Short mmCIF file of C-alpha atoms in Angstrom, two decimals:
data_model
loop_
_atom_site.label_atom_id
_atom_site.label_comp_id
_atom_site.label_asym_id
_atom_site.label_seq_id
_atom_site.Cartn_x
_atom_site.Cartn_y
_atom_site.Cartn_z
CA MET A 151 0.00 0.00 0.00
CA LEU A 152 1.07 3.55 -0.64
CA PHE A 153 0.82 6.38 1.91
CA ALA A 154 1.77 10.03 2.12
CA SER A 155 3.24 11.58 5.27
CA ILE A 156 2.89 15.36 5.19
CA LEU A 157 5.15 17.07 7.72
CA ALA A 158 3.68 20.15 9.33
CA GLY A 159 4.85 19.66 12.90
CA GLY A 160 6.65 22.96 13.31
CA THR A 161 5.38 26.02 15.08
CA GLY A 162 7.83 28.16 13.12
CA THR A 163 6.82 31.78 13.00
CA ARG A 164 10.04 33.08 11.43
CA MET A 165 7.92 34.87 8.85
CA ASN A 166 7.05 37.41 11.54
CA LEU A 167 3.39 37.25 10.66
CA GLY A 168 2.02 36.68 14.15
CA ASP A 169 1.68 33.38 15.97
CA THR A 170 0.43 31.32 13.05
CA PRO A 171 2.86 28.60 11.95
CA LYS A 172 3.86 29.22 8.35
CA GLN A 173 2.09 26.17 6.93
CA PHE A 174 -1.27 27.72 7.85
CA LEU A 175 -0.61 31.12 6.27
CA PRO A 176 -2.78 32.01 3.27
CA LEU A 177 -1.47 31.73 -0.28
CA ALA A 178 -3.96 33.18 -2.75
CA ASP A 179 -7.31 31.57 -1.85
CA LYS A 180 -6.32 28.99 0.79
CA PRO A 181 -3.76 28.07 3.45
CA MET A 182 -0.34 26.81 2.35
CA ILE A 183 -0.96 23.33 3.81
CA ILE A 184 -4.15 22.96 1.76
CA HIS A 185 -2.24 23.67 -1.46
CA THR A 186 0.19 20.91 -0.49
CA LEU A 187 -2.53 18.43 0.44
CA ASP A 188 -4.41 19.23 -2.79
CA LYS A 189 -1.40 18.03 -4.80
CA PHE A 190 -1.28 14.70 -2.97
CA CYS A 191 -5.05 14.21 -3.27
CA LEU A 192 -4.99 15.09 -6.98
CA CYS A 193 -2.28 12.50 -7.56
CA GLY A 194 -4.88 9.78 -7.05
CA GLU A 195 -2.41 7.01 -6.15
CA PHE A 196 -2.37 7.15 -2.34
CA ASP A 197 -4.35 4.76 -0.18
CA ALA A 198 -4.32 7.36 2.60
CA ILE A 199 -2.62 10.64 3.50
CA TYR A 200 -1.35 11.35 7.03
CA VAL A 201 -0.56 14.86 8.21
CA GLY A 202 1.68 15.39 11.25
CA VAL A 203 0.96 18.75 12.93
CA HIS A 204 1.84 20.20 16.33
CA GLN A 205 -0.63 18.96 18.95
CA ASP A 206 -1.97 22.50 19.46
CA TRP A 207 -3.01 22.63 15.81
CA THR A 208 -4.66 19.23 15.21
CA ASP A 209 -8.23 20.50 15.69
CA TYR A 210 -7.62 23.51 13.50
CA THR A 211 -6.12 21.31 10.76
CA GLN A 212 -9.10 18.97 11.01
CA SER A 213 -11.43 21.94 10.55
CA LEU A 214 -9.51 23.06 7.46
CA LEU A 215 -9.93 19.61 5.86
CA GLY A 216 -13.68 20.02 6.22
CA LYS A 217 -13.74 23.61 5.04
CA TYR A 218 -11.81 22.80 1.85
CA HIS A 219 -13.58 19.46 1.24
CA LEU A 220 -10.39 17.43 1.45
CA GLY A 221 -10.51 13.76 2.31
CA GLU A 222 -13.43 13.04 -0.01
CA ALA A 223 -11.31 11.39 -2.72
CA CYS A 224 -8.83 9.71 -0.38
CA PRO A 225 -8.71 9.43 3.43
CA ILE A 226 -6.70 12.13 5.23
CA LYS A 227 -5.84 11.69 8.88
CA VAL A 228 -4.42 14.33 11.21
CA VAL A 229 -1.77 13.07 13.68
CA ALA A 230 0.00 14.94 16.50
CA GLY A 231 3.65 15.50 15.55
CA GLY A 232 6.70 15.02 17.75
CA GLU A 233 9.59 17.10 19.05
CA THR A 234 11.73 16.66 15.94
CA ARG A 235 11.15 16.15 12.26
CA ASN A 236 11.96 12.45 12.53
CA ASP A 237 9.62 12.09 15.53
CA THR A 238 6.83 13.59 13.44
CA ILE A 239 7.57 11.16 10.60
CA LEU A 240 7.55 8.28 13.08
CA ASN A 241 4.22 9.40 14.56
CA THR A 242 2.62 9.33 11.11
CA LEU A 243 4.16 5.91 10.38
CA GLN A 244 2.83 4.53 13.66
CA ALA A 245 -0.63 5.90 12.87
CA ILE A 246 -0.49 4.20 9.46
CA GLU A 247 0.45 0.89 11.13
CA ALA A 248 -2.33 1.29 13.69
CA ASP A 249 -4.85 1.71 10.87
CA TYR A 250 -3.48 -0.61 8.17
CA GLY A 251 -1.13 -2.98 9.98
CA VAL A 252 2.54 -3.69 9.38
CA ALA A 253 3.62 -5.02 5.98
CA ASP A 254 6.79 -5.23 3.93
CA ASP A 255 5.15 -3.47 1.00
CA HIS A 256 3.89 -0.43 2.92
CA LEU A 257 5.56 2.53 1.26
CA VAL A 258 5.53 6.18 2.23
CA VAL A 259 6.14 9.41 0.36
CA SER A 260 7.08 12.05 2.98
CA HIS A 261 6.83 15.73 2.14
CA ASP A 262 7.15 19.15 3.80
CA ALA A 263 3.81 20.97 4.12
CA ALA A 264 5.81 24.17 3.54
CA ARG A 265 6.65 23.08 -0.05
CA PRO A 266 3.27 23.73 -1.66
CA PHE A 267 4.65 24.07 -5.20
CA VAL A 268 5.66 20.42 -5.52
CA SER A 269 4.62 19.14 -8.95
CA LEU A 270 2.53 16.07 -9.67
CA ARG A 271 5.40 14.92 -11.89
CA THR A 272 7.76 14.92 -8.88
CA ILE A 273 5.30 13.08 -6.65
CA LYS A 274 4.77 10.44 -9.36
CA ALA A 275 8.52 10.06 -9.94
CA ASN A 276 8.89 9.37 -6.19
CA ILE A 277 6.13 6.80 -6.32
CA ALA A 278 7.68 5.05 -9.35
CA CYS A 279 11.07 4.91 -7.65
CA VAL A 280 9.89 3.62 -4.27
CA GLN A 281 7.54 1.10 -5.92
CA GLY A 282 10.53 -0.03 -7.97
CA GLY A 283 12.23 -1.04 -4.73
CA SER A 284 14.48 1.93 -3.91
CA ALA A 285 14.25 4.69 -1.36
CA CYS A 286 14.62 8.09 -3.01
CA ASP A 287 15.30 11.74 -2.34
CA THR A 288 14.11 14.67 -4.45
CA VAL A 289 16.91 17.04 -5.45
CA ILE A 290 17.78 19.80 -7.87
CA ALA A 291 21.21 20.59 -9.28
CA ALA A 292 23.03 23.01 -6.97
CA ALA A 293 22.37 26.54 -8.21
CA ASP A 294 25.53 27.91 -6.62
CA THR A 295 29.05 26.63 -6.30
CA ILE A 296 29.09 24.55 -3.11
CA VAL A 297 31.91 25.25 -0.68
CA HIS A 298 32.99 22.75 1.97
CA SER A 299 34.51 24.46 5.00
CA ASN A 300 36.69 23.27 7.84
CA LEU A 301 35.01 22.52 11.19
CA SER A 302 35.36 26.08 12.43
CA GLY A 303 33.76 27.45 9.25
CA ASP A 304 36.46 30.02 8.52
CA ALA A 305 38.39 28.49 5.62
CA ILE A 306 37.69 26.33 2.57
CA VAL A 307 38.59 22.64 2.69
CA ASP A 308 37.27 21.83 -0.77
CA ILE A 309 35.06 23.11 -3.58
CA PRO A 310 33.60 19.80 -4.79
CA ASP A 311 32.69 19.18 -8.43
CA ARG A 312 29.39 21.00 -8.87
CA ALA A 313 28.06 18.32 -11.22
CA GLN A 314 27.81 15.97 -8.23
CA MET A 315 26.28 18.48 -5.78
CA PHE A 316 22.53 18.78 -5.35
CA GLN A 317 20.14 20.70 -3.11
CA GLY A 318 17.82 18.39 -1.18
CA GLN A 319 14.08 18.97 -1.33
CA THR A 320 11.18 16.68 -0.54
CA PRO A 321 9.40 14.30 -1.16
CA GLN A 322 11.62 11.62 0.33
CA SER A 323 10.21 8.12 -0.14
CA PHE A 324 10.96 4.77 1.46
CA ARG A 325 9.61 1.51 2.85
CA ILE A 326 8.06 2.17 6.26
CA LYS A 327 9.90 -0.82 7.77
CA ASP A 328 13.27 0.41 6.44
CA PHE A 329 12.93 3.82 8.05
CA GLU A 330 11.75 2.42 11.36
CA ALA A 331 14.55 -0.13 11.55
CA SER A 332 17.20 2.39 10.48
CA TYR A 333 16.06 4.95 13.03
CA ALA A 334 15.80 2.39 15.85
CA ALA A 335 19.42 1.37 15.22
CA LEU A 336 20.74 4.90 15.83
CA SER A 337 22.30 6.10 19.08
CA ASP A 338 20.76 9.14 20.79
CA VAL A 339 23.65 11.28 19.54
CA GLN A 340 23.07 10.07 15.98
CA LYS A 341 19.34 10.71 16.31
CA ALA A 342 20.04 14.30 17.32
CA GLY A 343 22.39 14.78 14.35
CA LEU A 344 20.63 12.90 11.55
CA THR A 345 17.69 15.22 11.04
CA ASP A 346 17.21 14.18 7.42
CA ALA A 347 15.22 11.00 6.71
CA CYS A 348 17.49 9.95 3.83
CA LYS A 349 20.53 10.45 6.06
CA VAL A 350 18.95 7.98 8.50
CA LEU A 351 18.60 5.42 5.70
CA LEU A 352 22.16 6.04 4.49
CA ALA A 353 23.49 5.56 8.03
CA ALA A 354 21.97 2.09 7.96
CA GLY A 355 23.71 1.36 4.67
CA LEU A 356 20.57 1.48 2.54
CA PRO A 357 20.92 2.90 -0.99
CA VAL A 358 18.98 6.07 -1.78
CA LYS A 359 18.29 7.06 -5.39
CA LEU A 360 17.83 10.59 -6.70
CA VAL A 361 14.67 11.98 -8.25
CA ARG A 362 14.86 15.36 -10.00
CA GLY A 363 12.60 18.06 -8.55
CA ASP A 364 12.00 21.59 -9.82
CA SER A 365 13.48 24.87 -8.68
CA SER A 366 9.92 26.08 -8.04
CA ASN A 367 9.50 23.43 -5.30
CA ILE A 368 10.84 25.88 -2.70
CA LYS A 369 10.46 25.53 1.06
CA LEU A 370 8.77 28.59 2.47
CA THR A 371 10.71 29.62 5.57
CA THR A 372 11.34 33.36 5.62
CA ALA A 373 9.15 36.41 5.00
CA MET A 374 10.97 36.85 1.66
CA ASP A 375 10.11 33.26 0.66
CA TYR A 376 6.49 34.02 1.46
CA LYS A 377 6.49 37.13 -0.74
CA LEU A 378 8.15 35.14 -3.52
CA ALA A 379 5.47 32.44 -3.16
CA GLN A 380 2.69 35.00 -3.48
CA MET A 381 4.37 36.33 -6.62
CA MET A 382 4.74 32.78 -8.03
CA ILE A 383 1.05 32.13 -7.49
CA ALA A 384 0.13 35.43 -9.17
CA VAL A 385 2.37 34.64 -12.18
CA HIS A 386 0.92 31.14 -12.40
CA GLU A 387 -2.65 32.43 -12.29
CA SER A 388 -1.98 35.07 -14.94
CA ASP A 389 -0.44 32.32 -17.16
CA VAL A 390 -3.56 30.19 -16.66
CA ASN A 391 -5.79 33.16 -17.52
CA ASP A 392 -3.69 33.93 -20.60
CA GLU A 393 -4.09 30.34 -21.77
CA ALA A 394 -7.82 30.43 -21.09
CA GLY A 395 -8.07 33.59 -23.18
CA ASP A 396 -6.30 32.12 -26.22
CA MET B 56 46.96 48.99 -4.18
CA LEU B 57 43.40 47.79 -4.21
CA PHE B 58 41.37 47.10 -7.35
CA ALA B 59 37.93 45.77 -8.19
CA SER B 60 37.30 43.42 -11.13
CA ILE B 61 33.63 43.41 -12.08
CA LEU B 62 32.75 40.43 -14.26
CA ALA B 63 30.16 41.13 -16.92
CA GLY B 64 31.60 39.16 -19.81
CA GLY B 65 28.59 36.98 -20.52
CA THR B 66 26.07 37.44 -23.29
CA GLY B 67 23.57 35.34 -21.36
CA THR B 68 20.01 36.00 -22.41
CA ARG B 69 18.43 33.19 -20.39
CA MET B 70 15.95 35.70 -19.01
CA ASN B 71 14.21 35.63 -22.40
CA LEU B 72 14.01 39.38 -22.50
CA GLY B 73 15.45 39.90 -25.97
CA ASP B 74 19.09 40.07 -26.94
CA THR B 75 20.29 42.22 -24.04
CA PRO B 76 22.68 40.41 -21.68
CA LYS B 77 21.14 40.29 -18.21
CA GLN B 78 23.66 42.65 -16.60
CA PHE B 79 22.33 45.50 -18.77
CA LEU B 80 18.63 44.95 -17.98
CA PRO B 81 16.93 47.69 -15.98
CA LEU B 82 16.28 47.36 -12.25
CA ALA B 83 14.15 50.23 -10.98
CA ASP B 84 15.85 53.38 -12.31
CA LYS B 85 19.07 52.04 -13.85
CA PRO B 86 20.73 48.98 -15.43
CA MET B 87 21.76 46.11 -13.15
CA ILE B 88 25.47 46.67 -13.84
CA ILE B 89 25.18 50.30 -12.69
CA HIS B 90 23.70 49.21 -9.34
CA THR B 91 26.68 46.89 -8.91
CA LEU B 92 29.25 49.52 -9.89
CA ASP B 93 27.57 52.05 -7.59
CA LYS B 94 28.28 49.79 -4.61
CA PHE B 95 31.97 49.54 -5.46
CA CYS B 96 32.25 53.30 -6.07
CA LEU B 97 30.43 54.08 -2.81
CA CYS B 98 32.85 51.87 -0.90
CA GLY B 99 35.53 54.52 -1.41
CA GLU B 100 38.48 52.18 -0.88
CA PHE B 101 39.38 51.18 -4.45
CA ASP B 102 42.22 52.77 -6.38
CA ALA B 103 40.45 51.78 -9.60
CA ILE B 104 37.59 49.59 -10.82
CA TYR B 105 37.88 47.41 -13.95
CA VAL B 106 34.82 46.01 -15.72
CA GLY B 107 35.19 43.05 -18.07
CA VAL B 108 32.39 42.98 -20.65
CA HIS B 109 31.92 41.12 -23.94
CA GLN B 110 33.73 42.96 -26.75
CA ASP B 111 30.41 43.77 -28.45
CA TRP B 112 29.29 45.69 -25.35
CA THR B 113 32.37 47.76 -24.41
CA ASP B 114 31.17 50.95 -26.14
CA TYR B 115 27.69 50.62 -24.67
CA THR B 116 29.12 50.09 -21.18
CA GLN B 117 31.37 53.13 -21.63
CA SER B 118 28.32 55.20 -22.58
CA LEU B 119 26.46 54.01 -19.45
CA LEU B 120 29.35 55.14 -17.23
CA GLY B 121 28.93 58.64 -18.67
CA LYS B 122 25.17 58.63 -18.48
CA TYR B 123 25.15 57.66 -14.78
CA HIS B 124 28.15 59.84 -13.87
CA LEU B 125 30.26 56.92 -12.70
CA GLY B 126 34.03 57.18 -12.62
CA GLU B 127 34.02 60.65 -11.08
CA ALA B 128 34.95 59.46 -7.57
CA CYS B 129 37.24 56.62 -8.66
CA PRO B 130 38.55 55.60 -12.11
CA ILE B 131 36.50 52.95 -13.89
CA LYS B 132 37.90 51.24 -16.96
CA VAL B 133 36.03 49.02 -19.40
CA VAL B 134 37.97 45.98 -20.68
CA ALA B 135 36.97 43.38 -23.28
CA GLY B 136 36.30 40.05 -21.57
CA GLY B 137 37.43 36.61 -22.67
CA GLU B 138 35.88 33.30 -23.61
CA THR B 139 35.50 32.06 -20.04
CA ARG B 140 34.98 33.60 -16.64
CA ASN B 141 38.65 33.11 -15.75
CA ASP B 142 39.73 34.63 -19.08
CA THR B 143 37.65 37.71 -18.26
CA ILE B 144 39.27 37.95 -14.81
CA LEU B 145 42.71 37.62 -16.42
CA ASN B 146 41.91 40.35 -18.97
CA THR B 147 41.01 42.77 -16.16
CA LEU B 148 44.16 41.81 -14.21
CA GLN B 149 46.33 42.39 -17.29
CA ALA B 150 44.71 45.80 -17.82
CA ILE B 151 45.44 46.68 -14.18
CA GLU B 152 49.08 45.67 -14.66
CA ALA B 153 49.33 47.67 -17.88
CA ASP B 154 48.10 50.77 -16.03
CA TYR B 155 49.64 50.34 -12.56
CA GLY B 156 52.48 47.86 -13.02
CA VAL B 157 53.11 44.55 -11.30
CA ALA B 158 53.52 44.50 -7.52
CA ASP B 159 53.25 41.98 -4.70
CA ASP B 160 50.72 44.12 -2.86
CA HIS B 161 48.29 44.55 -5.75
CA LEU B 162 45.03 43.08 -4.52
CA VAL B 163 41.77 42.51 -6.34
CA VAL B 164 38.17 42.08 -5.23
CA SER B 165 36.36 40.26 -8.08
CA HIS B 166 32.58 40.34 -8.29
CA ASP B 167 29.73 39.29 -10.59
CA ALA B 168 27.98 42.23 -12.24
CA ALA B 169 24.80 40.13 -11.96
CA ARG B 170 24.90 40.34 -8.13
CA PRO B 171 23.74 43.95 -7.71
CA PHE B 172 22.52 43.46 -4.12
CA VAL B 173 25.98 42.93 -2.64
CA SER B 174 26.27 44.92 0.58
CA LEU B 175 28.99 47.42 1.46
CA ARG B 176 29.58 45.34 4.58
CA THR B 177 30.44 42.30 2.43
CA ILE B 178 32.75 44.29 0.14
CA LYS B 179 34.53 45.74 3.18
CA ALA B 180 34.86 42.31 4.82
CA ASN B 181 36.54 41.09 1.62
CA ILE B 182 38.92 44.03 1.64
CA ALA B 183 39.83 43.46 5.28
CA CYS B 184 40.52 39.77 4.67
CA VAL B 185 42.62 40.20 1.53
CA GLN B 186 44.53 43.13 3.06
CA GLY B 187 45.16 40.86 6.06
CA GLY B 188 47.06 38.51 3.76
CA SER B 189 44.47 35.85 2.85
CA ALA B 190 42.50 35.16 -0.27
CA CYS B 191 38.80 34.89 0.52
CA ASP B 192 35.48 33.71 -0.85
CA THR B 193 32.05 35.10 0.07
CA VAL B 194 29.58 32.42 1.14
CA ILE B 195 26.30 31.91 2.96
CA ALA B 196 25.26 28.89 4.99
CA ALA B 197 23.60 26.31 2.71
CA ALA B 198 19.85 26.92 2.81
CA ASP B 199 19.05 23.34 1.83
CA THR B 200 20.47 20.00 2.79
CA ILE B 201 23.34 19.37 0.36
CA VAL B 202 23.39 15.98 -1.32
CA HIS B 203 26.53 14.51 -2.87
CA SER B 204 25.74 12.12 -5.71
CA ASN B 205 27.71 9.43 -7.47
CA LEU B 206 29.28 10.27 -10.85
CA SER B 207 26.19 9.27 -12.79
CA GLY B 208 23.98 11.48 -10.61
CA ASP B 209 21.38 8.81 -9.87
CA ALA B 210 22.14 7.83 -6.26
CA ILE B 211 23.38 9.47 -3.08
CA VAL B 212 26.99 8.94 -2.02
CA ASP B 213 26.81 11.16 1.05
CA ILE B 214 24.77 13.87 2.75
CA PRO B 215 27.58 15.92 4.32
CA ASP B 216 27.19 17.76 7.62
CA ARG B 217 25.22 20.86 6.70
CA ALA B 218 27.13 23.00 9.19
CA GLN B 219 30.18 22.72 6.92
CA MET B 220 28.38 23.34 3.62
CA PHE B 221 28.09 26.80 2.12
CA GLN B 222 26.79 28.35 -1.07
CA GLY B 223 29.44 30.34 -2.90
CA GLN B 224 28.74 33.91 -3.92
CA THR B 225 31.07 36.73 -4.87
CA PRO B 226 33.16 38.83 -4.18
CA GLN B 227 36.21 36.60 -4.29
CA SER B 228 39.40 38.42 -3.36
CA PHE B 229 43.07 37.61 -3.81
CA ARG B 230 46.54 38.89 -4.64
CA ILE B 231 46.80 39.45 -8.39
CA LYS B 232 50.12 37.59 -8.56
CA ASP B 233 48.68 34.57 -6.71
CA PHE B 234 45.82 34.15 -9.15
CA GLU B 235 48.02 34.60 -12.21
CA ALA B 236 50.61 32.11 -10.98
CA SER B 237 47.97 29.58 -9.91
CA TYR B 238 46.16 29.79 -13.24
CA ALA B 239 49.35 29.58 -15.27
CA ALA B 240 50.28 26.35 -13.47
CA LEU B 241 47.08 24.57 -14.56
CA SER B 242 46.86 22.14 -17.47
CA ASP B 243 44.33 22.90 -20.24
CA VAL B 244 42.03 20.21 -18.84
CA GLN B 245 42.21 21.79 -15.38
CA LYS B 246 41.57 25.23 -16.84
CA ALA B 247 38.40 23.95 -18.48
CA GLY B 248 37.21 22.40 -15.23
CA LEU B 249 38.24 24.97 -12.62
CA THR B 250 35.76 27.71 -13.51
CA ASP B 251 35.78 29.19 -10.01
CA ALA B 252 38.59 31.59 -9.09
CA CYS B 253 38.91 30.22 -5.54
CA LYS B 254 39.12 26.70 -6.93
CA VAL B 255 42.11 27.84 -9.01
CA LEU B 256 43.81 29.14 -5.85
CA LEU B 257 42.99 25.95 -3.92
CA ALA B 258 44.43 23.82 -6.75
CA ALA B 259 47.72 25.64 -6.20
CA GLY B 260 47.57 24.86 -2.49
CA LEU B 261 46.82 28.40 -1.39
CA PRO B 262 44.52 28.83 1.63
CA VAL B 263 41.18 30.58 1.05
CA LYS B 264 39.25 32.06 3.96
CA LEU B 265 35.49 32.48 4.17
CA VAL B 266 33.64 35.79 4.41
CA ARG B 267 29.93 35.69 5.25
CA GLY B 268 27.64 37.25 2.64
CA ASP B 269 23.90 37.79 2.77
CA SER B 270 21.08 35.75 1.29
CA SER B 271 19.99 38.89 -0.57
CA ASN B 272 23.26 38.87 -2.57
CA ILE B 273 21.63 36.70 -5.23
CA LYS B 274 22.94 36.14 -8.75
CA LEU B 275 20.32 37.13 -11.28
CA THR B 276 20.23 34.39 -13.89
CA THR B 277 16.65 33.39 -14.71
CA ALA B 278 13.49 35.36 -15.49
CA MET B 279 12.21 34.40 -12.00
CA ASP B 280 15.37 35.83 -10.40
CA TYR B 281 14.75 39.04 -12.31
CA LYS B 282 11.18 39.29 -11.04
CA LEU B 283 12.41 38.59 -7.50
CA ALA B 284 15.02 41.33 -7.89
CA GLN B 285 12.38 43.84 -8.97
CA MET B 286 10.32 42.87 -5.93
CA MET B 287 13.38 43.21 -3.64
CA ILE B 288 14.04 46.70 -4.97
CA ALA B 289 10.38 47.68 -4.48
CA VAL B 290 10.40 46.36 -0.88
CA HIS B 291 13.67 48.16 -0.19
CA GLU B 292 12.33 51.44 -1.57
CA SER B 293 9.12 51.20 0.44
CA ASP B 294 11.24 50.54 3.58
CA VAL B 295 13.31 53.62 2.80
CA ASN B 296 10.16 55.69 2.26
CA ASP B 297 8.66 54.40 5.53
CA GLU B 298 11.79 55.42 7.39
CA ALA B 299 11.75 58.82 5.74
CA GLY B 300 8.13 59.25 6.85
CA ASP B 301 8.82 58.46 10.52
#
């Protein structure tokens, strides 16, 4: 079976727009998280979608699902997130297992709620890869030269070949059992350091393939990102209107 | 002596805005390259500024300097660029040597014309570092997780510790003699591969320090970057007007 785990556990308010975590801020006609969930619903290939949100925001998220008529095409379940990103992933995986049991062929596509511009093409490429038997990470070619510093961050150790350097995005997709086993095998120190799901898999020696994302699949973190996102939506809508007028 | 080498040698028209290279496109009230040159003139510490532009654009660039009254506070000289980024750097260095001679203490701060949002603070940090005896590169902390792929780009080799990964920007600053000697020592194959000035210095075993830039010091490459830049200028101007109104 195929599941989505949408990560919205943060209470990040770095956008300085009050106390609302960024994933609930409006983008055009609806909250950011609804744009993201729409993409996963539209995909049509998931047996169920799980959303991990901070425990203070579960009721509000549930109310949004009703307001925007989500969950009609495919079940969406709201789960309380954990302290860390990996804890939130684990909470959604445990909820999936509580509802659907444990099986070797239970696969999950995990994605940041704060990346609402993910394309259907990228989601489907993740699904194809994980159904083909490999965990995968969504990346784009590094836009800038990447510089590797020494530990104190004051001098260059290496400027690696840019052709092999990528910027990580999400989705990240894997077998539920593989992630759980890999995470359980980590020490507490490793758990604190390995905040990236694919890094957890790599630490356990599991291969992770690369899926190409798009530069528009940005993570909205700062106030400037949020302004850029509003501009991207406006450009997109004017393109759609132009096409409709042709 | 202290020189600036502003790199505008490209004819890149990836912004799909006609045949004008991006560095000559307007941003608010003047061309991008004039914003960049303004910053270096305002700094007040350069003995002279050299601009490397494609040979088809030298006359036009010269006319812009007159139109925007640049070169009154500090000499600015337009030089024909070369085939590659490093060739354009070398052409500006050779022009400096033709005008001011060769000396051990001739230092250069090199910068992309297409990064008009560079701050005075960043330029001055470069000057301080290179005058202190070290070459330096301007970087910001990597915004995304950086993923290192295998040679074929289809699987992850490593996800290095993000605390040691930076995105390279410019300025890049060094002793003129060090860059010339390092570049001359490269094979043709190395010259084709080492397109980054700091990488040329590293290949010669020279240490390169890191100077922290700002996330706003973006390189304008795509049409979306150009829209973002116009938005950044508008936000900046409204901030300035708000302050003026207080």
